[in-house]
């Protein structure tokens, strides 16, 4: 990319970011009402495509919850449809249906802002005893793969040679309209958070199968669109998918060149005949030009090498959970209300939540190869036994420590509070009201045990390449997924908070420019269950024949 184009892209991304801040006197622009007649279908389908019905797991893997985050070997499952289907079920499948009189809705293993689910998953799978290889769209409602293209028989051998093991690709894409329908211009951010959540969900499910997973950086977004056939798909206006990220899932550690992808491997698929067209999601859609411009500015040019992360923290033993990893993955839900009478959590569980957020370059989920960690946690600690209430920082990349100190309020004390964690008390005090106010006045941010903002090293990261804007949200979304699961593991519950007032949070931190920006918030506490809701099993709606 030329210097001028890069400068323009950067300006566009910065403009998008500023315009989509929620301010006390003006929320980010949205339709301002719910256009129910045009609510997008949360399930994309390609009705003309042939389908591969996926088996459900007969038995969940029995890995203990702590095993999700460590490097101990997990038995490597063979790459057969049963196990690939298991990975899909435990990452992108449905987790339950909820029902109240007059309304029923589904929930998924991967969370999504407003339960709108803009993320689609695409699977490029080799032949196995039950099906020919191909490019497939996953339809979570029916738990089927929709075949969009066949795979040339020579492809898997090329992959094996390139990556050094058997494996397959999984790609994620976004349908911005699904999210913009409700949230307007801020929706592009939420779509990126959701990608981060989905990436972590995929990484954890791959771990349960004993497989490795890594991002394939060496493909530009235009080539990814071609590989997935998006450039040759008759999308309904305003409903096109934006290719976001490609991952390799292998039975062994990928060779060091895993990041790049030879042109021949892309052309293999991009040359195949495509089947089917998508069913429409809405009757009418409202365009959001600011989102389109941001997406264009964030498109990754050809094959860019990502600097590898060198960040490492001493490996700590996480407090044990009574649940297996698969149980926690299936139980994960968002809290809608916290019980202030049971608000205190143990220091051990608080530290366990934070430990799992530290980036280890050889432990899931941060071994995906997203690059140098850029996101830190600024926490409002309300009710943690043996920890003073106050404002804290968890510094996830020690190289940023001095810069963070220099950019925050000079009165912050930066007192280390734990031997095992880079956690610092900044200022003691009751932050419940502030946390609630910052989170668009949502009680859950003040009533839980703690809430937090995910603060990214912003300006310097974007200056290296505008598309890294999206990666900052992915990193934050991955942290969100870790927090969701860790909360559940300890009998607590979390909720991602996309609705927060940006600059007022920066004022609390002391940021006077955009060297650091808060991109995503989160809260954890003891949930109050809504007794009015009935829960139904995730696939009760499918007949035995599917
Ligand atoms: C990026 C993101 C932002 C979210 N923002 C909020 C929020 O501001 N307030 C809230 O109550 N829930 C929020 N949620 C929770 C979602 O509404 C919830 O994930 C969705 O309804 C699906 O429910 P589940 O998480 O129980 O599967 C957010 C979730 C995500 C992933």
Coordinates of C-alpha atoms and ligand atoms in Angstrom, one line a residue:
X1 CA 0.0 0.0 0.0
X2 CA 1.3 3.5 -0.9
X3 CA 2.0 6.0 1.9
X4 CA -1.0 8.2 0.8
X5 CA -3.4 5.3 0.8
X6 CA -2.2 4.2 4.3
X7 CA -2.6 7.8 5.6
X8 CA -6.1 8.0 4.2
X9 CA -7.0 4.6 5.7
X10 CA -5.7 5.7 9.1
X11 CA -7.7 8.9 8.9
X12 CA -10.8 7.0 8.0
X13 CA -10.4 4.5 10.9
X14 CA -9.7 7.3 13.4
X15 CA -12.8 9.2 12.1
X16 CA -14.9 6.0 12.5
X17 CA -13.6 5.5 16.0
X18 CA -14.4 9.1 17.1
X19 CA -17.8 9.2 15.5
X20 CA -18.9 6.0 17.1
X21 CA -18.1 7.0 20.7
X22 CA -21.0 7.1 23.0
X23 CA -21.0 10.5 24.7
X24 CA -23.1 11.6 27.7
X25 CA -24.9 14.1 25.4
X26 CA -25.0 12.0 22.3
X27 CA -25.0 8.3 21.7
X28 CA -23.4 6.9 18.6
X29 CA -25.7 7.2 15.6
X30 CA -28.3 4.4 15.1
X31 CA -31.7 4.1 13.6
X32 CA -33.2 5.1 17.0
X33 CA -36.0 2.6 16.8
X34 CA -36.4 -1.1 16.2
X35 CA -37.5 -1.8 12.7
X36 CA -39.1 -5.1 13.5
X37 CA -40.4 -5.6 10.0
X38 CA -36.9 -5.8 8.7
X39 CA -35.1 -7.6 11.5
X40 CA -32.4 -9.7 9.9
X41 CA -32.7 -13.5 10.1
X42 CA -30.0 -14.6 12.6
X43 CA -29.4 -17.8 10.5
X44 CA -27.9 -17.5 7.0
X45 CA -28.6 -20.4 4.7
X46 CA -27.8 -21.4 1.1
X47 CA -30.9 -23.4 0.3
X48 CA -29.8 -24.7 -3.1
X49 CA -26.5 -26.2 -1.7
X50 CA -26.2 -29.9 -0.8
X51 CA -25.9 -30.4 2.9
X52 CA -23.7 -32.6 5.1
X53 CA -25.6 -33.4 8.3
X54 CA -23.2 -33.2 11.2
X55 CA -23.3 -35.8 14.0
X56 CA -23.6 -34.5 17.5
X57 CA -21.0 -35.5 20.1
X58 CA -22.0 -38.8 21.7
X59 CA -19.9 -37.9 24.7
X60 CA -18.1 -34.6 25.5
X61 CA -14.3 -34.6 25.9
X62 CA -13.4 -34.9 29.6
X63 CA -10.6 -32.3 29.8
X64 CA -10.8 -30.5 33.1
X65 CA -11.5 -26.8 32.8
X66 CA -8.0 -25.7 33.8
X67 CA -6.7 -27.9 31.0
X68 CA -8.1 -25.4 28.4
X69 CA -5.4 -22.9 29.3
X70 CA -2.3 -25.0 29.9
X71 CA 0.2 -26.6 27.5
X72 CA -0.2 -30.2 28.8
X73 CA -0.7 -32.6 25.9
X74 CA -4.3 -33.6 25.0
X75 CA -4.8 -36.8 22.9
X76 CA -4.9 -35.8 19.3
X77 CA -8.1 -36.9 17.7
X78 CA -8.1 -38.2 14.1
X79 CA -9.4 -35.7 11.5
X80 CA -12.7 -37.5 10.9
X81 CA -16.1 -35.9 10.5
X82 CA -17.2 -36.9 14.0
X83 CA -14.4 -34.8 15.6
X84 CA -14.6 -31.9 13.2
X85 CA -18.4 -31.8 13.9
X86 CA -17.5 -31.9 17.6
X87 CA -15.2 -28.9 17.2
X88 CA -18.0 -27.0 15.3
X89 CA -20.7 -28.0 17.9
X90 CA -18.5 -26.8 20.8
X91 CA -17.6 -23.4 19.2
X92 CA -20.2 -22.2 16.8
X93 CA -23.2 -24.4 17.6
X94 CA -26.4 -23.6 19.6
X95 CA -26.2 -23.8 23.4
X96 CA -29.9 -23.6 24.3
X97 CA -33.3 -22.0 23.5
X98 CA -35.0 -19.6 26.0
X99 CA -38.7 -19.2 26.1
X100 CA -41.2 -16.9 27.8
X101 CA -44.9 -16.8 26.8
X102 CA -45.0 -15.3 23.3
X103 CA -41.3 -15.4 22.6
X104 CA -38.6 -18.0 21.9
X105 CA -35.0 -17.4 21.0
X106 CA -31.8 -19.4 20.6
X107 CA -28.4 -18.9 22.3
X108 CA -25.1 -20.0 21.0
X109 CA -21.8 -21.2 22.4
X110 CA -20.2 -18.0 21.1
X111 CA -21.8 -14.9 22.6
X112 CA -22.8 -11.9 20.5
X113 CA -23.7 -8.3 21.2
X114 CA -27.5 -8.1 21.4
X115 CA -27.7 -11.9 20.4
X116 CA -27.7 -10.7 16.8
X117 CA -24.8 -13.0 15.6
X118 CA -23.2 -11.2 12.7
X119 CA -20.4 -13.9 12.6
X120 CA -20.5 -16.7 10.0
X121 CA -18.1 -19.6 9.9
X122 CA -16.6 -21.2 6.8
X123 CA -14.9 -24.5 6.7
X124 CA -12.5 -25.8 4.1
X125 CA -12.3 -29.5 4.8
X126 CA -10.4 -32.4 3.2
X127 CA -12.2 -35.6 2.0
X128 CA -13.0 -38.2 4.7
X129 CA -14.8 -41.4 4.7
X130 CA -18.2 -39.7 4.9
X131 CA -17.8 -36.8 2.5
X132 CA -15.9 -35.3 -0.4
X133 CA -13.7 -32.3 0.5
X134 CA -15.0 -28.8 -0.1
X135 CA -15.7 -25.3 1.0
X136 CA -18.7 -25.3 3.4
X137 CA -20.8 -22.7 5.2
X138 CA -21.9 -23.8 8.6
X139 CA -25.6 -23.4 9.4
X140 CA -25.9 -23.6 13.2
X141 CA -29.7 -23.8 13.2
X142 CA -29.7 -27.1 11.4
X143 CA -26.2 -28.1 12.4
X144 CA -25.3 -28.8 8.8
X145 CA -22.5 -27.8 6.4
X146 CA -23.7 -26.3 3.2
X147 CA -21.4 -27.2 0.3
X148 CA -20.5 -24.2 -1.8
X149 CA -17.6 -25.7 -3.7
X150 CA -15.7 -28.9 -4.1
X151 CA -12.1 -29.2 -3.1
X152 CA -9.5 -30.2 -5.8
X153 CA -8.2 -33.6 -4.8
X154 CA -4.6 -32.3 -4.7
X155 CA -5.2 -29.6 -2.1
X156 CA -4.8 -31.6 1.2
X157 CA -1.4 -32.8 0.0
X158 CA -0.3 -29.2 -0.7
X159 CA -1.5 -28.2 2.8
X160 CA 0.3 -31.0 4.4
X161 CA 3.5 -30.1 2.7
X162 CA 3.1 -26.4 3.6
X163 CA 2.0 -26.7 7.2
X164 CA 3.7 -30.0 8.1
X165 CA 0.6 -31.8 9.3
X166 CA -2.9 -32.9 8.3
X167 CA -5.5 -30.2 8.9
X168 CA -8.1 -27.9 7.6
X169 CA -9.0 -24.2 7.4
X170 CA -11.7 -22.3 9.2
X171 CA -12.6 -18.7 8.3
X172 CA -14.8 -16.1 9.9
X173 CA -16.8 -13.4 8.2
X174 CA -19.2 -10.7 9.3
X175 CA -22.6 -9.6 8.1
X176 CA -22.5 -5.9 9.3
X177 CA -26.3 -5.4 8.6
X178 CA -27.3 -7.9 11.3
X179 CA -25.7 -5.8 14.0
X180 CA -26.3 -2.3 12.4
X181 CA -30.0 -3.0 12.2
X182 CA -30.1 -2.4 16.0
X183 CA -26.8 -0.6 16.8
X184 CA -26.2 1.6 13.8
X185 CA -22.7 2.9 13.3
X186 CA -21.2 1.4 16.4
X187 CA -22.0 -2.0 15.0
X188 CA -18.7 -2.4 13.2
X189 CA -17.0 -2.5 16.5
X190 CA -19.4 -5.1 17.9
X191 CA -18.9 -7.3 14.9
X192 CA -15.1 -7.3 15.6
X193 CA -15.7 -8.1 19.3
X194 CA -17.8 -11.0 18.1
X195 CA -15.0 -12.2 15.8
X196 CA -12.6 -12.2 18.9
X197 CA -15.1 -14.2 20.9
X198 CA -15.5 -16.7 18.1
X199 CA -11.8 -17.0 17.6
X200 CA -11.3 -17.9 21.2
X201 CA -14.3 -20.3 21.1
X202 CA -12.8 -22.0 18.1
X203 CA -9.3 -22.2 19.7
X204 CA -10.8 -23.8 22.9
X205 CA -12.8 -26.4 20.9
X206 CA -9.7 -27.3 18.8
X207 CA -7.8 -27.8 22.1
X208 CA -10.5 -30.2 23.2
X209 CA -9.8 -32.3 20.1
X210 CA -6.0 -32.0 20.7
X211 CA -5.5 -29.9 17.6
X212 CA -3.4 -26.8 17.1
X213 CA -4.8 -23.6 15.6
X214 CA -3.1 -20.5 14.2
X215 CA -4.1 -17.4 12.3
X216 CA -3.0 -17.4 8.6
X217 CA -1.7 -13.8 8.3
X218 CA -0.1 -14.1 5.0
X219 CA -3.3 -13.7 3.0
X220 CA -4.7 -10.3 2.0
X221 CA -8.4 -9.7 2.5
X222 CA -9.1 -9.6 -1.2
X223 CA -7.6 -13.0 -1.6
X224 CA -9.5 -14.3 1.4
X225 CA -12.8 -13.1 -0.3
X226 CA -11.7 -15.0 -3.4
X227 CA -10.8 -18.1 -1.5
X228 CA -14.3 -18.1 0.2
X229 CA -16.0 -17.4 -3.1
X230 CA -17.5 -14.1 -1.8
X231 CA -16.4 -12.2 -5.0
X232 CA -18.5 -14.6 -7.0
X233 CA -21.6 -14.8 -4.8
X234 CA -24.9 -13.1 -5.7
X235 CA -25.4 -11.4 -2.3
X236 CA -28.6 -9.5 -1.7
X237 CA -27.9 -5.8 -1.5
X238 CA -26.5 -4.8 1.8
X239 CA -26.1 -8.4 3.0
X240 CA -22.7 -9.3 1.7
X241 CA -20.3 -11.0 4.0
X242 CA -17.0 -9.4 4.8
X243 CA -14.2 -11.9 5.1
X244 CA -12.4 -11.3 8.4
X245 CA -9.9 -14.0 9.2
X246 CA -8.5 -17.3 8.1
X247 CA -7.1 -20.0 10.5
X248 CA -5.3 -23.3 10.1
X249 CA -6.3 -26.1 12.3
X250 CA -3.7 -28.9 12.3
X251 CA -3.0 -32.2 14.1
X252 CA 0.5 -30.9 15.0
X253 CA 2.3 -27.6 15.5
X254 CA 2.4 -25.8 12.2
X255 CA 5.8 -25.1 10.6
X256 CA 7.3 -21.7 11.3
X257 CA 6.1 -20.5 7.9
X258 CA 2.5 -21.1 8.9
X259 CA 1.7 -17.4 8.4
X260 CA 2.1 -17.3 4.6
X261 CA 0.0 -19.0 2.0
X262 CA 1.3 -19.7 -1.5
X263 CA -0.8 -18.3 -4.3
X264 CA -1.4 -21.7 -5.7
X265 CA -3.2 -22.8 -2.6
X266 CA -5.5 -19.8 -2.8
X267 CA -6.1 -20.3 -6.6
X268 CA -7.0 -24.0 -6.0
X269 CA -10.2 -23.0 -4.3
X270 CA -10.8 -19.6 -6.0
X271 CA -11.0 -21.5 -9.3
X272 CA -13.7 -23.9 -8.3
X273 CA -17.3 -23.7 -9.4
X274 CA -19.6 -22.2 -6.7
X275 CA -22.9 -23.6 -5.8
X276 CA -26.1 -21.9 -4.5
X277 CA -26.9 -18.4 -3.4
X278 CA -27.8 -17.1 0.0
X279 CA -31.4 -16.7 1.2
X280 CA -32.3 -13.1 2.0
X281 CA -32.0 -11.9 5.6
X282 CA -34.4 -8.9 5.5
X283 CA -36.9 -7.4 3.1
X284 CA -35.2 -4.0 3.2
X285 CA -31.9 -2.9 4.6
X286 CA -30.7 0.5 5.6
X287 CA -27.2 1.3 4.4
X288 CA -24.6 2.6 6.9
X289 CA -21.9 4.3 4.8
X290 CA -19.6 5.0 7.7
X291 CA -19.4 1.3 8.4
X292 CA -18.7 0.5 4.7
X293 CA -15.9 3.1 4.7
X294 CA -14.4 1.8 8.0
X295 CA -14.5 -1.8 6.6
X296 CA -12.8 -0.7 3.4
X297 CA -10.1 1.2 5.4
X298 CA -9.5 -1.9 7.5
X299 CA -9.0 -4.3 4.6
X300 CA -5.6 -6.0 5.0
X301 CA -3.4 -5.7 1.9
X302 CA -1.5 -8.7 0.6
X303 CA 0.6 -11.0 2.8
X304 CA 1.7 -8.9 5.8
X305 CA 4.0 -10.6 8.3
X306 CA 2.8 -10.2 11.9
X307 CA 5.5 -9.6 14.5
X308 CA 5.5 -12.6 16.8
X309 CA 4.6 -12.1 20.4
X310 CA 7.5 -12.5 22.8
X311 CA 5.4 -11.8 25.9
X312 CA 5.6 -14.6 28.4
X313 CA 4.5 -14.8 32.0
X314 CA 5.3 -17.5 34.5
X315 CA 2.8 -20.3 34.2
X316 CA 0.5 -20.3 37.2
X317 CA -1.8 -23.1 38.3
X318 CA -5.4 -22.0 37.9
X319 CA -7.9 -22.7 40.7
X320 CA -9.7 -25.9 39.9
X321 CA -13.3 -25.9 38.7
X322 CA -16.0 -28.5 39.6
X323 CA -16.9 -28.6 35.9
X324 CA -15.1 -30.0 32.8
X325 CA -14.1 -27.6 30.1
X326 CA -16.9 -28.8 27.8
X327 CA -19.5 -28.4 30.6
X328 CA -18.3 -24.8 31.1
X329 CA -18.4 -24.1 27.3
X330 CA -22.0 -25.3 27.1
X331 CA -23.1 -23.5 30.3
X332 CA -21.7 -20.1 29.3
X333 CA -24.4 -17.4 29.5
X334 CA -24.5 -13.6 30.0
X335 CA -25.7 -12.4 33.3
X336 CA -28.6 -9.9 33.2
X337 CA -28.7 -9.1 36.9
X338 CA -26.4 -9.6 39.8
X339 CA -27.3 -10.5 43.4
X340 CA -25.7 -7.8 45.6
X341 CA -26.3 -9.9 48.7
X342 CA -23.9 -12.6 47.3
X343 CA -21.6 -10.2 45.7
X344 CA -18.3 -11.0 47.3
X345 CA -16.1 -13.4 45.5
X346 CA -12.9 -15.1 46.7
X347 CA -9.5 -13.5 45.9
X348 CA -8.5 -16.9 44.6
X349 CA -11.3 -16.9 41.9
X350 CA -10.7 -13.2 41.1
X351 CA -7.0 -14.0 40.5
X352 CA -7.9 -17.1 38.5
X353 CA -10.1 -15.0 36.1
X354 CA -7.2 -12.6 35.6
X355 CA -4.5 -15.2 35.3
X356 CA -6.3 -16.8 32.4
X357 CA -6.3 -13.4 30.6
X358 CA -2.5 -13.2 30.5
X359 CA -1.1 -13.8 27.0
X360 CA 1.0 -16.9 26.8
X361 CA 2.4 -17.4 23.3
X362 CA 2.3 -21.2 23.7
X363 CA -1.0 -21.6 25.6
X364 CA -4.6 -21.3 24.4
X365 CA -6.2 -19.1 23.4
X366 CA -3.5 -16.5 23.0
X367 CA -1.2 -18.9 21.1
X368 CA -3.2 -18.1 17.9
X369 CA -0.6 -15.7 16.7
X370 CA -2.5 -12.5 16.9
X371 CA 0.7 -10.6 17.4
X372 CA 2.1 -8.5 20.2
X373 CA -0.4 -8.1 23.1
X374 CA -1.8 -4.6 23.1
X375 CA -4.8 -4.8 25.5
X376 CA -4.7 -4.1 29.2
X377 CA -7.4 -4.3 31.8
X378 CA -8.5 -1.4 34.0
X379 CA -10.6 -2.8 36.8
X380 CA -13.2 -1.4 39.1
X381 CA -12.9 -3.9 42.0
X382 CA -16.1 -3.8 44.2
X383 CA -16.3 -7.0 46.2
X384 CA -13.3 -9.3 46.3
X385 CA -12.4 -10.8 49.7
X386 CA -9.0 -9.6 51.0
X387 CA -8.7 -7.0 48.2
X388 CA -9.3 -3.3 48.8
X389 CA -12.0 -1.9 46.7
X390 CA -10.6 0.5 44.1
X391 CA -9.3 1.0 40.6
X392 CA -6.7 -1.4 39.4
X393 CA -4.7 -2.2 36.2
X394 CA -3.6 -5.6 34.9
X395 CA -0.7 -4.9 32.5
X396 CA -0.8 -7.7 29.9
X397 CA 2.4 -6.5 28.1
X398 CA 5.2 -5.4 30.5
X399 CA 6.8 -3.4 27.7
X400 CA 3.9 -0.9 27.9
X401 CA 4.2 -0.3 31.7
X402 CA 6.0 3.0 31.6
X403 CA 3.9 4.4 28.7
X404 CA 0.8 3.5 30.7
X405 CA 2.1 5.1 33.8
X406 CA 3.0 8.2 31.8
X407 CA -0.5 8.5 30.2
X408 CA -2.6 8.0 33.3
X409 CA -3.3 10.3 36.2
X410 CA -0.1 11.3 38.1
X411 CA -1.8 10.5 41.5
X412 CA -2.2 6.8 40.6
X413 CA 0.0 4.8 43.0
X414 CA 0.8 1.8 40.8
X415 CA 1.2 -0.5 43.9
X416 CA 1.8 -4.2 43.0
X417 CA -0.7 -6.3 44.9
X418 CA 0.1 -9.9 43.9
X419 CA 3.3 -11.8 43.5
X420 CA 1.9 -13.9 40.6
X421 CA 0.1 -11.2 38.6
X422 CA 1.1 -7.9 37.0
X423 CA -1.8 -6.3 38.9
X424 CA -1.5 -2.8 40.3
X425 CA -3.7 -0.8 42.6
X426 CA -4.1 2.7 41.1
X427 CA -6.4 4.3 43.5
X428 CA -8.4 2.9 46.5
X429 CA -12.1 3.7 46.7
X430 CA -15.7 2.8 45.9
X431 CA -16.0 2.7 42.1
X432 CA -19.5 1.2 41.9
X433 CA -21.3 4.4 40.8
X434 CA -18.6 5.3 38.3
X435 CA -18.5 1.8 36.8
X436 CA -22.3 1.8 36.4
X437 CA -22.3 5.3 34.9
X438 CA -19.5 4.5 32.4
X439 CA -21.4 1.4 31.3
X440 CA -24.3 3.3 29.9
X441 CA -25.9 3.2 33.4
X442 CA -26.2 -0.6 33.4
X443 CA -26.6 -1.9 36.9
X444 CA -24.6 -5.0 36.1
X445 CA -21.4 -3.0 36.0
X446 CA -21.8 -1.7 39.6
X447 CA -23.6 -4.7 41.2
X448 CA -21.0 -7.4 40.3
X449 CA -17.8 -8.3 42.1
X450 CA -15.8 -6.3 39.6
X451 CA -16.1 -4.8 36.1
X452 CA -13.4 -3.6 33.8
X453 CA -12.5 -1.7 30.6
X454 CA -10.1 -3.2 28.1
X455 CA -7.7 -0.5 27.2
X456 CA -5.7 -0.9 24.0
X457 CA -2.4 0.7 23.0
X458 CA -4.2 2.5 20.2
X459 CA -2.5 5.3 18.2
X460 CA 0.9 3.5 17.8
X461 CA -0.8 0.2 16.8
X462 CA -2.9 1.9 14.2
X463 CA 0.0 3.8 12.8
X464 CA 1.7 0.5 11.8
X465 CA -1.4 -0.5 9.7
X466 CA -5.1 0.6 9.8
X467 CA -6.4 -3.0 9.7
X468 CA -4.9 -3.5 13.2
X469 CA -7.9 -1.6 14.4
X470 CA -9.9 -4.8 13.9
X471 CA -7.2 -6.9 15.6
X472 CA -7.4 -4.8 18.8
X473 CA -11.1 -5.6 19.0
X474 CA -10.4 -9.3 18.3
X475 CA -7.9 -9.3 21.2
X476 CA -10.5 -7.7 23.5
X477 CA -13.1 -10.2 22.3
X478 CA -10.8 -13.1 23.0
X479 CA -10.2 -11.8 26.5
X480 CA -14.0 -11.4 26.9
X481 CA -14.4 -15.1 26.0
X482 CA -11.8 -16.1 28.6
X483 CA -13.6 -14.1 31.2
X484 CA -17.0 -15.6 30.3
X485 CA -15.6 -19.1 30.7
X486 CA -13.6 -18.5 33.9
X487 CA -16.6 -16.8 35.6
X488 CA -18.7 -19.8 34.8
X489 CA -16.0 -22.2 35.9
X490 CA -16.1 -20.7 39.4
X491 CA -19.9 -20.6 39.7
X492 CA -20.1 -16.9 38.8
X493 CA -21.3 -15.3 35.6
X494 CA -20.0 -12.6 33.2
X495 CA -21.4 -10.2 30.7
X496 CA -19.6 -8.4 27.8
X497 CA -20.4 -4.7 27.8
X498 CA -20.2 -3.0 24.4
X499 CA -22.3 0.0 25.6
X500 CA -20.0 2.3 27.5
X501 CA -19.2 6.0 27.4
X502 CA -15.8 6.1 25.8
X503 CA -14.2 9.4 26.8
X504 CA -15.6 9.5 30.3
X505 CA -13.8 6.2 30.8
X506 CA -10.7 7.8 29.4
X507 CA -11.1 10.7 31.9
X508 CA -11.2 8.2 34.8
X509 CA -7.9 6.7 33.5
X510 CA -6.4 10.1 32.9
X511 CA -5.9 9.7 29.1
X512 CA -5.8 13.0 27.4
X513 CA -5.1 11.7 23.9
X514 CA -5.6 8.5 22.0
X515 CA -2.4 6.8 22.8
X516 CA -4.7 4.4 24.8
X517 CA -8.4 3.8 24.2
X518 CA -10.9 1.6 26.0
X519 CA -12.5 -0.8 23.5
X520 CA -14.7 -3.2 25.4
X521 CA -16.0 -3.6 28.9
X522 CA -16.9 -6.6 31.0
X523 CA -18.5 -7.4 34.4
X524 CA -18.5 -10.5 36.6
X525 CA -20.6 -11.4 39.7
X526 CA -23.1 -13.8 41.2
X527 CA -26.1 -14.0 38.8
X528 CA -29.8 -13.9 39.6
X529 CA -31.5 -16.4 37.4
X530 CA -34.7 -15.1 35.6
X531 CA -37.3 -17.6 36.9
X532 CA -39.7 -16.6 34.1
X533 CA -37.5 -18.2 31.5
X534 CA -37.8 -21.8 30.4
X535 CA -34.7 -23.4 28.9
X536 CA -34.9 -25.9 26.1
X537 CA -32.1 -28.1 24.7
X538 CA -30.1 -26.6 21.8
X539 CA -31.3 -29.0 19.1
X540 CA -34.7 -30.0 20.4
X541 CA -36.2 -28.4 17.2
X542 CA -34.5 -31.0 14.9
X543 CA -36.3 -34.2 14.1
X544 CA -34.2 -37.4 14.3
X545 CA -33.9 -37.0 10.5
X546 CA -32.7 -33.4 10.9
Ligands
LIG1 C1 -19.4 -7.6 22.2 C2 -20.6 -7.8 23.2 C3 -21.1 -6.7 23.7 C4 -22.2 -6.8 24.7 N1 -22.7 -5.7 25.3 C5 -23.7 -5.9 26.2 C6 -24.2 -4.8 26.9 O1 -23.7 -3.6 26.8 N2 -25.1 -5.0 27.9 C7 -25.6 -6.2 28.1 O2 -26.5 -6.4 29.0 N3 -25.2 -7.3 27.4 C8 -24.2 -7.2 26.5 N4 -23.7 -8.3 25.9 C9 -24.3 -9.6 26.1 C10 -25.1 -10.1 24.9 O3 -26.3 -9.4 24.9 C11 -25.3 -11.6 25.0 O4 -24.1 -12.2 24.7 C12 -26.4 -12.1 24.1 O5 -27.6 -11.7 24.4 C13 -26.4 -13.6 24.0 O6 -26.6 -14.2 25.3 P1 -25.6 -15.2 25.9 O7 -24.3 -14.5 26.1 O8 -26.3 -15.6 27.2 O9 -25.4 -16.4 25.0 C14 -22.7 -8.1 25.0 C15 -22.1 -9.3 24.4 C16 -21.0 -9.1 23.5 C17 -20.4 -10.3 22.9

